[in-house]
JSON list of C-alpha atoms in Angstrom, two decimals:
[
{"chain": "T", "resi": 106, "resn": "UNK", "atom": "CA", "xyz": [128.48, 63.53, 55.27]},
{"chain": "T", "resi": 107, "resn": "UNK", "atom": "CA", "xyz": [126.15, 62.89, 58.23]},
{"chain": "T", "resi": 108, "resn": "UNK", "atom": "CA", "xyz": [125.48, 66.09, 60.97]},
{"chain": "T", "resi": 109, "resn": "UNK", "atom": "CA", "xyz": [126.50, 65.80, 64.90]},
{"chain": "T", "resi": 110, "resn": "UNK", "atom": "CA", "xyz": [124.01, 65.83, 67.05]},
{"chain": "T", "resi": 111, "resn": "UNK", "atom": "CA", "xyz": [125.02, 69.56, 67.57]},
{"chain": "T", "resi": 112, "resn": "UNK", "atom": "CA", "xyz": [124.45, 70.33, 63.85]},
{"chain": "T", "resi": 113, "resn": "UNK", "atom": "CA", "xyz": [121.26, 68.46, 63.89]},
{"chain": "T", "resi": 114, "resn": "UNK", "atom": "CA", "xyz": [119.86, 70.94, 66.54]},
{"chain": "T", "resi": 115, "resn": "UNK", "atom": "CA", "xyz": [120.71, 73.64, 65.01]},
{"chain": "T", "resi": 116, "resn": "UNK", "atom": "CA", "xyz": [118.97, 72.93, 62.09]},
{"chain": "T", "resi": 117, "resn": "UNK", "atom": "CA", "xyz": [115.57, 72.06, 63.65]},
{"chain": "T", "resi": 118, "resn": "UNK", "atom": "CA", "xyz": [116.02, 75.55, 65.38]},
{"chain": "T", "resi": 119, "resn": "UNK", "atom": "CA", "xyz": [116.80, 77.24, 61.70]},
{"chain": "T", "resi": 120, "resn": "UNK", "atom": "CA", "xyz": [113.61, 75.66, 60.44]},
{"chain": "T", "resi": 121, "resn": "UNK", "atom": "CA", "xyz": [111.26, 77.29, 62.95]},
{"chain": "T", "resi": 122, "resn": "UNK", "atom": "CA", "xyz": [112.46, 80.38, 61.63]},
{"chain": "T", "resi": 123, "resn": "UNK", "atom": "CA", "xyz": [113.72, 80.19, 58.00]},
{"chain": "T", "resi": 124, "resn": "UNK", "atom": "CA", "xyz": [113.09, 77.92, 55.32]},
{"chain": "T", "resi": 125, "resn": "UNK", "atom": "CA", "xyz": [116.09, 75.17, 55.17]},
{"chain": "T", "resi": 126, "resn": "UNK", "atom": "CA", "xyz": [118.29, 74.46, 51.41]},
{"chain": "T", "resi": 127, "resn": "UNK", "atom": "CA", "xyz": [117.05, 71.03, 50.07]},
{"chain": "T", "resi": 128, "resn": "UNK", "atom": "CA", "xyz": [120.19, 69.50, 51.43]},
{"chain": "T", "resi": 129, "resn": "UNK", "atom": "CA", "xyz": [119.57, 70.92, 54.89]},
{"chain": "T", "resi": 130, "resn": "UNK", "atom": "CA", "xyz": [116.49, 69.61, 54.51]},
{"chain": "T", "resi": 131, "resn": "UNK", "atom": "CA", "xyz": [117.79, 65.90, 53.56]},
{"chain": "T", "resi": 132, "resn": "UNK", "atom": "CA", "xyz": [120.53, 66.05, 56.22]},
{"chain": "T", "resi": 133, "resn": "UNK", "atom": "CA", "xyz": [117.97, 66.95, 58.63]},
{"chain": "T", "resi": 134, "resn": "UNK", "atom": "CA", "xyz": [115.65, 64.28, 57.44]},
{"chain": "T", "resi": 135, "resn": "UNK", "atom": "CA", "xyz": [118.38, 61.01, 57.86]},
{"chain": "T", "resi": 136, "resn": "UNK", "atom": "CA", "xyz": [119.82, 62.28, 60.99]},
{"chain": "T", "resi": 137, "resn": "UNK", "atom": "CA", "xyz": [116.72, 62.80, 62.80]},
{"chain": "T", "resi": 138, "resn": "UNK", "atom": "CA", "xyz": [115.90, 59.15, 61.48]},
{"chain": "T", "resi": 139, "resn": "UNK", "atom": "CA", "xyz": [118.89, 57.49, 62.58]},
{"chain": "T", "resi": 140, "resn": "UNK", "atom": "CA", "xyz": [119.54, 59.58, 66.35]},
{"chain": "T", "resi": 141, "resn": "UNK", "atom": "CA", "xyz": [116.27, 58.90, 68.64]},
{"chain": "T", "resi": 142, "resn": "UNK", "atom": "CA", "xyz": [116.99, 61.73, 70.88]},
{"chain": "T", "resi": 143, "resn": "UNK", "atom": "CA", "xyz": [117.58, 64.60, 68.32]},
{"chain": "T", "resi": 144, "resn": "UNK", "atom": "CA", "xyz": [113.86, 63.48, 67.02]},
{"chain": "T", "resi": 145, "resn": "UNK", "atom": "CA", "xyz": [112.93, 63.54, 70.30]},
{"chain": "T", "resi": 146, "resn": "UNK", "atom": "CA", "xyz": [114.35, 67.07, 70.52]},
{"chain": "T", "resi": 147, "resn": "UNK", "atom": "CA", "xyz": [112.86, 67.90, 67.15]},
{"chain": "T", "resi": 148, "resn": "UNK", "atom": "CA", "xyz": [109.25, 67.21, 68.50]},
{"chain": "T", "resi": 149, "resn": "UNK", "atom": "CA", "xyz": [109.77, 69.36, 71.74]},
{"chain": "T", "resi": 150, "resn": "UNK", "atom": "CA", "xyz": [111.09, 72.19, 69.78]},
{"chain": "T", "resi": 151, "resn": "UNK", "atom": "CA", "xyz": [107.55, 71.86, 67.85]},
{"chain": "T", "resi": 152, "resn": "UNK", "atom": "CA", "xyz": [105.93, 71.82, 70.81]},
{"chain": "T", "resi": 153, "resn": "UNK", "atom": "CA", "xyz": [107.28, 74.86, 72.40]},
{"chain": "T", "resi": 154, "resn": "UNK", "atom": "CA", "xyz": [106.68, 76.53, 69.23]},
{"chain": "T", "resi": 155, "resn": "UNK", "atom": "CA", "xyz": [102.95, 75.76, 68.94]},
{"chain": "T", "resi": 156, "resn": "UNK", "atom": "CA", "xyz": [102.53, 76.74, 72.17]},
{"chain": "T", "resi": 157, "resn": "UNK", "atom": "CA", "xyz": [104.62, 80.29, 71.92]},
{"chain": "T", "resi": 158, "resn": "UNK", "atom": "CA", "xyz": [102.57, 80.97, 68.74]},
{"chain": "T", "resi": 159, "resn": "UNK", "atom": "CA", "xyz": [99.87, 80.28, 70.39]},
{"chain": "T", "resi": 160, "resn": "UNK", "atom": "CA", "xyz": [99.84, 82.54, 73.36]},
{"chain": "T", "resi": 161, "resn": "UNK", "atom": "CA", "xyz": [101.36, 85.07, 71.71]},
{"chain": "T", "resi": 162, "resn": "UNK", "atom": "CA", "xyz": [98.94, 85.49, 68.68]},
{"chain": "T", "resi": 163, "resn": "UNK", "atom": "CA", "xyz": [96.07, 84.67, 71.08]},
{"chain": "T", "resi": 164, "resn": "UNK", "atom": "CA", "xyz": [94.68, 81.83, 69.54]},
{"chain": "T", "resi": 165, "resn": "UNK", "atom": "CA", "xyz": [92.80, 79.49, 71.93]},
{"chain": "T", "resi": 166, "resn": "UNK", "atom": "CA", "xyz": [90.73, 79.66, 74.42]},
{"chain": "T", "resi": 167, "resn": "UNK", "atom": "CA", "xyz": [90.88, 82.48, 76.95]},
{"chain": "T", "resi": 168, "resn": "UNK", "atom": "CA", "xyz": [92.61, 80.24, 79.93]},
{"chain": "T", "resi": 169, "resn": "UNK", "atom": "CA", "xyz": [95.35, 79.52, 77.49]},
{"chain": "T", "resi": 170, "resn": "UNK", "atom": "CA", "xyz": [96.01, 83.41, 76.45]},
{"chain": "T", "resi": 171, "resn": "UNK", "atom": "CA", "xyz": [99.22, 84.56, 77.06]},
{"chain": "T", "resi": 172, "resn": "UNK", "atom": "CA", "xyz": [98.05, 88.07, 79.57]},
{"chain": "T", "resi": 173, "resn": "UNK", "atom": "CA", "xyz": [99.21, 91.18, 77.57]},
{"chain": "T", "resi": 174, "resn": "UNK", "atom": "CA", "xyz": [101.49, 92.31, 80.90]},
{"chain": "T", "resi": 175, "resn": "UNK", "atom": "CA", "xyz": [103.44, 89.09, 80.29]},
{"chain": "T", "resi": 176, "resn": "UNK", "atom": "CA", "xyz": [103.72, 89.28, 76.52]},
{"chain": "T", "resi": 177, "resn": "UNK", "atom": "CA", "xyz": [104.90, 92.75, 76.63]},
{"chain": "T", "resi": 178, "resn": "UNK", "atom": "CA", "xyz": [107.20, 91.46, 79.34]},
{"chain": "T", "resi": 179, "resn": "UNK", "atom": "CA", "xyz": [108.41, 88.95, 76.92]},
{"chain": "T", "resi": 180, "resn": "UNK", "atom": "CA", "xyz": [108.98, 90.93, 74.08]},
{"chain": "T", "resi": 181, "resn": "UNK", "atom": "CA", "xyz": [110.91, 94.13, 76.06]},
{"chain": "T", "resi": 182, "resn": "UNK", "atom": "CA", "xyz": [113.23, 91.14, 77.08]},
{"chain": "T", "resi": 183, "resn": "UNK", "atom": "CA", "xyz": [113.42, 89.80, 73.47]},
{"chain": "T", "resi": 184, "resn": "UNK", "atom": "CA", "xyz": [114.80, 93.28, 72.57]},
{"chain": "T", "resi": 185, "resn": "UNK", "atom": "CA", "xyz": [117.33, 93.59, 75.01]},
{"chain": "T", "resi": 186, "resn": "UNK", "atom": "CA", "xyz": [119.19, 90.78, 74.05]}
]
């Protein structure tokens, strides 16, 4: 059975956080082949992650640093919700 667009999403948001089952992973893998935006929304959700890892671990160079104000900001907000 193929995944909805919807589904599809929701996968590639599982996977930056928790390993996917092999038949996530193959579900994943045909519907992001056959739909043009949800690879399209796979690569921006890569993006945005590299980047939040990024600034958050402080990797980079100093311009791209994430300031410690904001990333405690960040994280107090993270634990309110």
């Amino acid at each position: 059975m193929l995944l909805s667009c919807k589904e599809a999403t929701a996968l590639i948001e599982k996977k930056a956080v928790f390993p996917l089952t092999f038949k996530e992973k193959c579900r994943l893998y045909v519907h992001v082949k056959m739909c043009v935006v949800c690879n399209l929304y796979r690569h921006q959700s890569q993006t945005i992650e590299k980047a939040l890892s990024k600034w958050i671990n402080f990797e980079g160079s100093p311009e791209e640093r994430l300031p410690a104000e904001k990333k405690a900001q960040i994280l107090e907000k993270i634990k309110e919700d």
